[in-house]
C-alpha cells in the first residue's frame, strides 16, 4: 500500500501527541506538528532565505533548488520525530490514554531517564532516512549528516553512533517495538510525500547542513509557539493532506507576523538614500561605477574600504550592500561594531538609510548585550525635555546634582507603577508614525533571534558567537549568511577577539556571504590576514591568499572575489582625485607632562603637571569660545580633569561637560545623544563647550571639535581621535561656524600629553597599562619625538605610514632601543597567549569538519563563551536608603525600588538603565546590604545586580566593598578609590 492509500484507507493514528495542555486536556497530534514544521520551513525557504543561501544549500546537496526546498522541509518535519517514543509519551497520563492498544502493548520497558528529544529524533531519523535510501557510511554520508541536522535543530549538533545508540537493535530496545517503529516510518513517509522530497541526495556539504539546521530551528520556534498550535488543535481533525494544505496557509501568516519576509529596497538616487550628503565623493562614485561590473563577472567577494575618518566610508559600504543585494543574491545588512556605543550610532545610521527607501515594513534591530536598554531602538525615548534630545541643543544636559532624583519625570511615573509615560521615538519635527516601518516588534525583537531581522546593527561579539560551540550557533550563521556583513572599526579588537573574527570570516567565505571591511587605521598585515581568512573559507587552499597583497592603497578600496581570489583595485585616477579632494593638514604637538592625580580638591597644581597643561591648552576656548575635547586615558583621569577645570571655569556650568562610561545608563545615553546632536554636522553648534571624556567618542561618531587635547595613546587611537578634530573642515569653509580665533590659514591643533618620569623618558602610569599595551604607547611617543615637537600631518596621505610604523608587522621602532625591544617581546608574548586562549574554544573551519558534532565538541553556554579576554563586568545599581527604612531610586525617596518577583519588561529596562558597569573585582567582597531585593532572585537580568546603597541625607557617603570604595557623585559619576 502506498503512502496515499495508507493515509486515506488504512488510516494513520493521531494518538501520539507533540503538545499536551494539562489544564484544558488539549492534545496536539505529533503528525500535525511535523507537518506544521515542514510547512513553515517551506515558507521560510520562499520568503526568508536569500537567493544566495538557497544556492548554497542546493549546491551542497547536489540538486536543484526545488528539490533542495523539499528536502529542507522534510528534515524540518522530522525535527520532533523523537517524540514518537514511549519515554516521551508516558510523561503525561492524559496523553498516554490517547494511544492505541498496539502502541501501549509494544512500549516495552519505559526508561526512567527523561527523553532528550533532540537526541531521540536524531537516532530514529537515522534509521528512517536509511530506509528512504540515504547512504549510511561515514560521518559525511547523507544519512548520518541529515540525522545530525535533525538533532542539531534543537540547538547543538550531536554525534550519531551508527553502531551504538543509532543502531536498529538499540532503537528498537529504547524507542518502542515494531508498532512504534512502524508508526514513525509511516509519519516520516507521509511528510516526505507531502513535501515532495523524492530525490535522495548523494552528498550534503557542511555549509548546506548548517543552513538547513538553522531553517529547521527557526521553523520549530515559529510553529512551536502556543498560539500557533493551539489554534490548529481547536480545529476539526482533517486528514494529513488537508491539514498540510491549511498548515501552508497558516505558515505564510506565521512568517509574516514574525516580520521575517525579505523586502527589496527600491533603487534610489544617491542623495535620496543618503540625504545628509550633497552627492557621492570620488571614492563612493568609484565603487558605484566599478564594483557592479566586477561582481557581475566574478560573483561574491570581500570589499575593503580604507580611508580617513569622516570620509564617507559608511555611505560607501551601504552602496556595496546595495550592489551585493542586486548582483549577489544577498538580502539585508549586518553592521558589526566593536562597542555598544558605536553600535548604537550605527543602528541610527542604518535605520535612517532603510527608512529613506520607504519600505512597507522592514525592521532594523539593534543587537548587543544591553540593546534592550537603548531608548531609541525600544521605542521608549523620553521627550526632548526629559532626555535632552532636542533638535537645537545650546547647553549640555543638567548635571546629576546630589538633590536631583536621577529619574526623568516620565520614568518616575512608570517606576511608581502608573501607565508608561514613555513616548515613541521621533526625530524633532518628525511624526512618530514615520518610524513604524523600521521599528522592531514581536518575534525579531527578542534578544536571541534579533539577528534574524533583515537589517541589523550588532556588536561584533554577537556574530563571533556563531563560531563558538554554543547553543543555536547554526541559527546565528543562518542569520548572518543571507546578508551583506559590514565589519567596521575592526582595528579596535584585541588579539583574542581578532582570532575569532578571522574564523568567522572563513565561515562567511564558505557560505558565499558578501563582506565589507572598513578601515581608517588598520595596518596592511591585519587587512591581509582578514581577506586571506575569507578567501580560505571560500575554497582557496593554496598559499596564494596568504601571500598576496590585499591591502588597498590608502585611501582606496579593493575587491577580492571568492571565485578566483583575485584582488581588483580602485582606479588610480579616481583614487588620486579623492585624496586631493579630502586633503587637509593637522598640527600635532607632543607636550611632556608630569603625571599626578589631583587627589584633594584644593591641592595646588604645579606648572608642568598634566592638569595644568590641559588648562593652558584649552584656555583659548574657555576665554573666546569654540568647542574643545579633552580625551583622557581613564575614567579617573577624566574625573580629575573635570574637577580641576571647574576651579577656573567662569562660563555657564553646562559649557563644561563630563562624559564617560561610569554614569548610570540613562545619563550616559542622554549625554551621548546630546553631544552627537550638538557637535554633529547639522548643529546648531554651542558657542562654547569643553568636553572631557575617555575613549567613548573615539570612533564612529560624526562630531566635530575645534581643538583637542589627548593623553598619550597608540598612534592608531590618536588618529581615530583626531578624526573628530575639524572633521567638517572642508564642508564648513567660509560658513561662519568656527570661533572668532579660527582665522584664515589656521591649522587644527591636537596636543598629545606625554607623561615623563624622573629620568626624562616616557613613564606610563600604572593605571594606563590595562588600556593599551605599553609598547604601543612608547613607540608612539618615540615616533612623534622623532618627527619634532610640532608635527604637521597631512590627512589622509600621511595616515597609513604612521600606522605601519607602530602597528605594522615590521615596525621600525621595535629595534630603536633595548627598552622597546623588551616591551615588544612582552607584547608579542601576550598576543600569542591571547590567541592561544581564543583558539581553545573556536569551532573548526568548514573544511575541517568531519561530523557536524565537531561544531559542538565542547559544551559552552552563551554566558560561558568569551568573545573578549577578561572577567565580565558586574552591574552596579546606585540607590538611596530613606529615613523610613526603604530603598529608592532617588534621594527624596519618592520612587521606591520594586521588590516583587514579577516585573514588566519596561520596569526591568527602567531598573537596568540606572545601573553602571564595573569590574567584577571591585564588588567581589560584597555584603548582605549589597544584594538586590529577594523578589529579583529568579530574574536572569536582575538577580546578579549589586546594590550601591547610600543614606539619602549623605551625598558624600562612600560604600566599602573590601578594599574597594565606591561613591555615586552627582557630577562625576561613579567614583572609585582603593584602601591602602
mmCIF file of N, CA, C and O in Angstrom, residues 915-975:
data_model
loop_
_atom_site.group_PDB
_atom_site.id
_atom_site.type_symbol
_atom_site.label_atom_id
_atom_site.label_comp_id
_atom_site.label_asym_id
_atom_site.label_seq_id
_atom_site.Cartn_x
_atom_site.Cartn_y
_atom_site.Cartn_z
ATOM 1 N N UNK A 915 21.742 51.346 36.088
ATOM 2 C CA UNK A 915 22.934 50.628 36.536
ATOM 3 C C UNK A 915 24.193 51.165 35.878
ATOM 4 O O UNK A 915 24.148 51.865 34.870
ATOM 5 N N UNK A 916 25.336 50.795 36.455
ATOM 6 C CA UNK A 916 26.652 51.202 35.970
ATOM 7 C C UNK A 916 27.519 49.949 35.879
ATOM 8 O O UNK A 916 27.596 49.180 36.846
ATOM 9 N N UNK A 917 28.192 49.700 34.741
ATOM 10 C CA UNK A 917 29.091 48.541 34.666
ATOM 11 C C UNK A 917 30.390 48.819 35.405
ATOM 12 O O UNK A 917 30.982 49.892 35.277
ATOM 13 N N UNK A 918 30.824 47.850 36.197
ATOM 14 C CA UNK A 918 32.082 47.983 36.944
ATOM 15 C C UNK A 918 32.846 46.671 36.855
ATOM 16 O O UNK A 918 32.247 45.607 36.660
ATOM 17 N N UNK A 919 34.171 46.698 36.999
ATOM 18 C CA UNK A 919 34.932 45.438 37.037
ATOM 19 C C UNK A 919 34.447 44.557 38.185
ATOM 20 O O UNK A 919 34.139 45.051 39.279
ATOM 21 N N UNK A 920 34.379 43.273 37.942
ATOM 22 C CA UNK A 920 33.870 42.346 38.954
ATOM 23 C C UNK A 920 34.697 42.392 40.233
ATOM 24 O O UNK A 920 34.163 42.205 41.333
ATOM 25 N N UNK A 921 36.004 42.671 40.113
ATOM 26 C CA UNK A 921 36.866 42.691 41.295
ATOM 27 C C UNK A 921 36.474 43.796 42.266
ATOM 28 O O UNK A 921 36.703 43.679 43.480
ATOM 29 N N UNK A 922 35.886 44.861 41.755
ATOM 30 C CA UNK A 922 35.523 45.973 42.634
ATOM 31 C C UNK A 922 34.429 45.587 43.629
ATOM 32 O O UNK A 922 34.347 46.175 44.710
ATOM 33 N N UNK A 923 33.571 44.668 43.251
ATOM 34 C CA UNK A 923 32.431 44.321 44.114
ATOM 35 C C UNK A 923 32.484 42.852 44.529
ATOM 36 O O UNK A 923 31.465 42.264 44.891
ATOM 37 N N UNK A 924 33.679 42.260 44.475
ATOM 38 C CA UNK A 924 33.804 40.835 44.818
ATOM 39 C C UNK A 924 33.479 40.603 46.289
ATOM 40 O O UNK A 924 32.866 39.589 46.645
ATOM 41 N N UNK A 925 33.869 41.527 47.149
ATOM 42 C CA UNK A 925 33.634 41.359 48.588
ATOM 43 C C UNK A 925 32.435 42.228 48.995
ATOM 44 O O UNK A 925 32.580 43.280 49.592
ATOM 45 N N UNK A 926 31.275 41.757 48.631
ATOM 46 C CA UNK A 926 30.054 42.492 48.948
ATOM 47 C C UNK A 926 29.334 41.819 50.111
ATOM 48 O O UNK A 926 29.472 40.619 50.341
ATOM 49 N N UNK A 927 28.553 42.626 50.818
ATOM 50 C CA UNK A 927 27.846 42.123 51.982
ATOM 51 C C UNK A 927 26.365 41.975 51.734
ATOM 52 O O UNK A 927 25.860 42.220 50.629
ATOM 53 N N UNK A 928 25.615 41.573 52.755
ATOM 54 C CA UNK A 928 24.156 41.379 52.606
ATOM 55 C C UNK A 928 23.443 42.641 52.154
ATOM 56 O O UNK A 928 22.430 42.570 51.444
ATOM 57 N N UNK A 929 23.950 43.812 52.556
ATOM 58 C CA UNK A 929 23.294 45.065 52.187
ATOM 59 C C UNK A 929 23.436 45.393 50.703
ATOM 60 O O UNK A 929 22.768 46.295 50.204
ATOM 61 N N UNK A 930 24.298 44.658 50.012
ATOM 62 C CA UNK A 930 24.530 44.914 48.592
ATOM 63 C C UNK A 930 23.723 43.986 47.691
ATOM 64 O O UNK A 930 23.845 44.063 46.472
ATOM 65 N N UNK A 931 22.938 43.115 48.292
ATOM 66 C CA UNK A 931 22.145 42.182 47.492
ATOM 67 C C UNK A 931 20.868 42.856 46.993
ATOM 68 O O UNK A 931 20.280 43.677 47.702
ATOM 69 N N UNK A 932 20.420 42.495 45.800
ATOM 70 C CA UNK A 932 19.166 43.059 45.296
ATOM 71 C C UNK A 932 17.983 42.493 46.062
ATOM 72 O O UNK A 932 18.133 41.513 46.819
ATOM 73 N N UNK A 933 16.802 43.063 45.915
ATOM 74 C CA UNK A 933 15.617 42.531 46.604
ATOM 75 C C UNK A 933 15.428 41.043 46.338
ATOM 76 O O UNK A 933 15.727 40.544 45.240
ATOM 77 N N UNK A 934 14.945 40.331 47.310
ATOM 78 C CA UNK A 934 14.787 38.877 47.203
ATOM 79 C C UNK A 934 13.880 38.488 46.049
ATOM 80 O O UNK A 934 14.051 37.427 45.437
ATOM 81 N N UNK A 935 12.916 39.334 45.739
ATOM 82 C CA UNK A 935 11.999 39.029 44.648
ATOM 83 C C UNK A 935 12.673 38.970 43.288
ATOM 84 O O UNK A 935 12.123 38.400 42.345
ATOM 85 N N UNK A 936 13.866 39.551 43.185
ATOM 86 C CA UNK A 936 14.580 39.548 41.898
ATOM 87 C C UNK A 936 15.445 38.313 41.700
ATOM 88 O O UNK A 936 16.090 38.171 40.662
ATOM 89 N N UNK A 937 15.506 37.440 42.672
ATOM 90 C CA UNK A 937 16.461 36.327 42.632
ATOM 91 C C UNK A 937 16.244 35.395 41.442
ATOM 92 O O UNK A 937 17.183 34.755 40.966
ATOM 93 N N UNK A 938 15.026 35.312 40.950
ATOM 94 C CA UNK A 938 14.754 34.424 39.828
ATOM 95 C C UNK A 938 14.807 35.098 38.481
ATOM 96 O O UNK A 938 14.591 34.439 37.450
ATOM 97 N N UNK A 939 15.111 36.396 38.452
ATOM 98 C CA UNK A 939 15.123 37.112 37.185
ATOM 99 C C UNK A 939 16.525 37.063 36.578
ATOM 100 O O UNK A 939 17.504 37.434 37.236
ATOM 101 N N UNK A 940 16.662 36.623 35.314
ATOM 102 C CA UNK A 940 18.011 36.455 34.742
ATOM 103 C C UNK A 940 18.782 37.757 34.572
ATOM 104 O O UNK A 940 20.015 37.734 34.522
ATOM 105 N N UNK A 941 18.111 38.903 34.490
ATOM 106 C CA UNK A 941 18.796 40.176 34.294
ATOM 107 C C UNK A 941 18.998 40.958 35.587
ATOM 108 O O UNK A 941 19.814 41.883 35.622
ATOM 109 N N UNK A 942 18.270 40.597 36.630
ATOM 110 C CA UNK A 942 18.326 41.372 37.862
ATOM 111 C C UNK A 942 18.958 40.630 39.026
ATOM 112 O O UNK A 942 19.385 41.251 39.999
ATOM 113 N N UNK A 943 19.029 39.319 38.935
ATOM 114 C CA UNK A 943 19.446 38.528 40.102
ATOM 115 C C UNK A 943 20.888 38.793 40.508
ATOM 116 O O UNK A 943 21.229 38.657 41.686
ATOM 117 N N UNK A 944 21.756 39.145 39.540
ATOM 118 C CA UNK A 944 23.158 39.335 39.893
ATOM 119 C C UNK A 944 23.548 40.809 40.003
ATOM 120 O O UNK A 944 24.736 41.150 40.022
ATOM 121 N N UNK A 945 22.567 41.704 40.077
ATOM 122 C CA UNK A 945 22.889 43.108 40.303
ATOM 123 C C UNK A 945 23.510 43.284 41.684
ATOM 124 O O UNK A 945 23.227 42.527 42.622
ATOM 125 N N UNK A 946 24.347 44.285 41.808
ATOM 126 C CA UNK A 946 24.955 44.627 43.090
ATOM 127 C C UNK A 946 24.482 46.029 43.456
ATOM 128 O O UNK A 946 24.602 46.958 42.655
ATOM 129 N N UNK A 947 23.929 46.183 44.646
ATOM 130 C CA UNK A 947 23.438 47.486 45.068
ATOM 131 C C UNK A 947 24.574 48.354 45.588
ATOM 132 O O UNK A 947 25.527 47.865 46.213
ATOM 133 N N UNK A 948 24.453 49.651 45.309
ATOM 134 C CA UNK A 948 25.344 50.659 45.883
ATOM 135 C C UNK A 948 24.474 51.575 46.741
ATOM 136 O O UNK A 948 24.001 52.617 46.292
ATOM 137 N N UNK A 949 24.225 51.186 48.001
ATOM 138 C CA UNK A 949 23.313 51.975 48.837
ATOM 139 C C UNK A 949 24.025 53.164 49.460
ATOM 140 O O UNK A 949 25.219 53.108 49.770
ATOM 141 N N UNK A 950 23.292 54.240 49.614
ATOM 142 C CA UNK A 950 23.817 55.437 50.269
ATOM 143 C C UNK A 950 22.699 56.083 51.061
ATOM 144 O O UNK A 950 21.555 56.145 50.596
ATOM 145 N N UNK A 951 22.978 56.579 52.260
ATOM 146 C CA UNK A 951 21.945 57.300 53.011
ATOM 147 C C UNK A 951 21.482 58.521 52.221
ATOM 148 O O UNK A 951 22.303 59.258 51.664
ATOM 149 N N UNK A 952 20.203 58.723 52.153
ATOM 150 C CA UNK A 952 19.667 59.825 51.348
ATOM 151 C C UNK A 952 20.163 61.172 51.833
ATOM 152 O O UNK A 952 20.291 62.114 51.040
ATOM 153 N N UNK A 953 20.492 61.306 53.121
ATOM 154 C CA UNK A 953 20.906 62.599 53.679
ATOM 155 C C UNK A 953 22.400 62.840 53.568
ATOM 156 O O UNK A 953 22.885 63.902 53.978
ATOM 157 N N UNK A 954 23.164 61.876 53.022
ATOM 158 C CA UNK A 954 24.637 61.996 52.999
ATOM 159 C C UNK A 954 25.157 61.882 51.565
ATOM 160 O O UNK A 954 25.494 60.789 51.102
ATOM 161 N N UNK A 955 25.266 63.007 50.844
ATOM 162 C CA UNK A 955 25.730 62.951 49.447
ATOM 163 C C UNK A 955 27.164 62.458 49.299
ATOM 164 O O UNK A 955 27.545 61.982 48.237
ATOM 165 N N UNK A 956 27.964 62.565 50.361
ATOM 166 C CA UNK A 956 29.372 62.188 50.266
ATOM 167 C C UNK A 956 29.630 60.761 50.735
ATOM 168 O O UNK A 956 30.791 60.350 50.854
ATOM 169 N N UNK A 957 28.596 59.986 50.977
ATOM 170 C CA UNK A 957 28.784 58.640 51.524
ATOM 171 C C UNK A 957 29.563 57.759 50.549
ATOM 172 O O UNK A 957 29.301 57.731 49.341
ATOM 173 N N UNK A 958 30.534 57.026 51.086
ATOM 174 C CA UNK A 958 31.331 56.078 50.312
ATOM 175 C C UNK A 958 31.073 54.674 50.852
ATOM 176 O O UNK A 958 31.174 54.433 52.061
ATOM 177 N N UNK A 959 30.737 53.756 49.947
ATOM 178 C CA UNK A 959 30.434 52.375 50.339
ATOM 179 C C UNK A 959 31.678 51.512 50.154
ATOM 180 O O UNK A 959 32.401 51.640 49.160
ATOM 181 N N UNK A 960 31.928 50.617 51.122
ATOM 182 C CA UNK A 960 33.119 49.775 51.101
ATOM 183 C C UNK A 960 32.771 48.375 50.598
ATOM 184 O O UNK A 960 31.824 47.750 51.071
ATOM 185 N N UNK A 961 33.577 47.881 49.660
ATOM 186 C CA UNK A 961 33.492 46.504 49.166
ATOM 187 C C UNK A 961 34.895 45.902 49.332
ATOM 188 O O UNK A 961 35.694 45.877 48.395
ATOM 189 N N UNK A 962 35.210 45.504 50.544
ATOM 190 C CA UNK A 962 36.581 45.096 50.814
ATOM 191 C C UNK A 962 37.487 46.314 50.722
ATOM 192 O O UNK A 962 37.255 47.353 51.351
ATOM 193 N N UNK A 963 38.535 46.212 49.921
ATOM 194 C CA UNK A 963 39.463 47.333 49.752
ATOM 195 C C UNK A 963 38.945 48.386 48.780
ATOM 196 O O UNK A 963 39.514 49.471 48.680
ATOM 197 N N UNK A 964 37.910 48.060 48.051
ATOM 198 C CA UNK A 964 37.398 48.990 47.045
ATOM 199 C C UNK A 964 36.300 49.860 47.645
ATOM 200 O O UNK A 964 35.394 49.368 48.346
ATOM 201 N N UNK A 965 36.377 51.149 47.340
ATOM 202 C CA UNK A 965 35.415 52.116 47.853
ATOM 203 C C UNK A 965 34.730 52.796 46.668
ATOM 204 O O UNK A 965 35.406 53.276 45.750
ATOM 205 N N UNK A 966 33.405 52.829 46.715
ATOM 206 C CA UNK A 966 32.630 53.359 45.596
ATOM 207 C C UNK A 966 31.646 54.403 46.102
ATOM 208 O O UNK A 966 31.048 54.255 47.175
ATOM 209 N N UNK A 967 31.478 55.440 45.277
ATOM 210 C CA UNK A 967 30.553 56.521 45.611
ATOM 211 C C UNK A 967 29.952 57.064 44.320
ATOM 212 O O UNK A 967 30.671 57.300 43.341
ATOM 213 N N UNK A 968 28.633 57.235 44.297
ATOM 214 C CA UNK A 968 27.987 57.834 43.138
ATOM 215 C C UNK A 968 27.882 59.335 43.358
ATOM 216 O O UNK A 968 27.171 59.799 44.248
ATOM 217 N N UNK A 969 28.632 60.076 42.548
ATOM 218 C CA UNK A 969 28.656 61.523 42.640
ATOM 219 C C UNK A 969 27.737 62.117 41.587
ATOM 220 O O UNK A 969 27.700 61.649 40.446
ATOM 221 N N UNK A 970 27.013 63.170 41.961
ATOM 222 C CA UNK A 970 26.048 63.763 41.046
ATOM 223 C C UNK A 970 26.673 64.315 39.785
ATOM 224 O O UNK A 970 26.050 64.281 38.720
ATOM 225 N N UNK A 971 27.896 64.839 39.869
ATOM 226 C CA UNK A 971 28.550 65.428 38.702
ATOM 227 C C UNK A 971 29.583 64.514 38.069
ATOM 228 O O UNK A 971 29.737 64.489 36.856
ATOM 229 N N UNK A 972 30.290 63.758 38.900
ATOM 230 C CA UNK A 972 31.426 62.970 38.405
ATOM 231 C C UNK A 972 31.044 61.563 37.981
ATOM 232 O O UNK A 972 31.805 60.897 37.297
ATOM 233 N N UNK A 973 29.864 61.095 38.368
ATOM 234 C CA UNK A 973 29.521 59.708 38.118
ATOM 235 C C UNK A 973 30.090 58.828 39.213
ATOM 236 O O UNK A 973 30.333 59.281 40.341
ATOM 237 N N UNK A 974 30.346 57.571 38.912
ATOM 238 C CA UNK A 974 30.851 56.641 39.917
ATOM 239 C C UNK A 974 32.317 56.941 40.202
ATOM 240 O O UNK A 974 33.159 56.943 39.292
ATOM 241 N N UNK A 975 32.626 57.175 41.463
ATOM 242 C CA UNK A 975 33.997 57.466 41.893
ATOM 243 C C UNK A 975 34.533 56.239 42.621
ATOM 244 O O UNK A 975 33.904 55.724 43.558
#
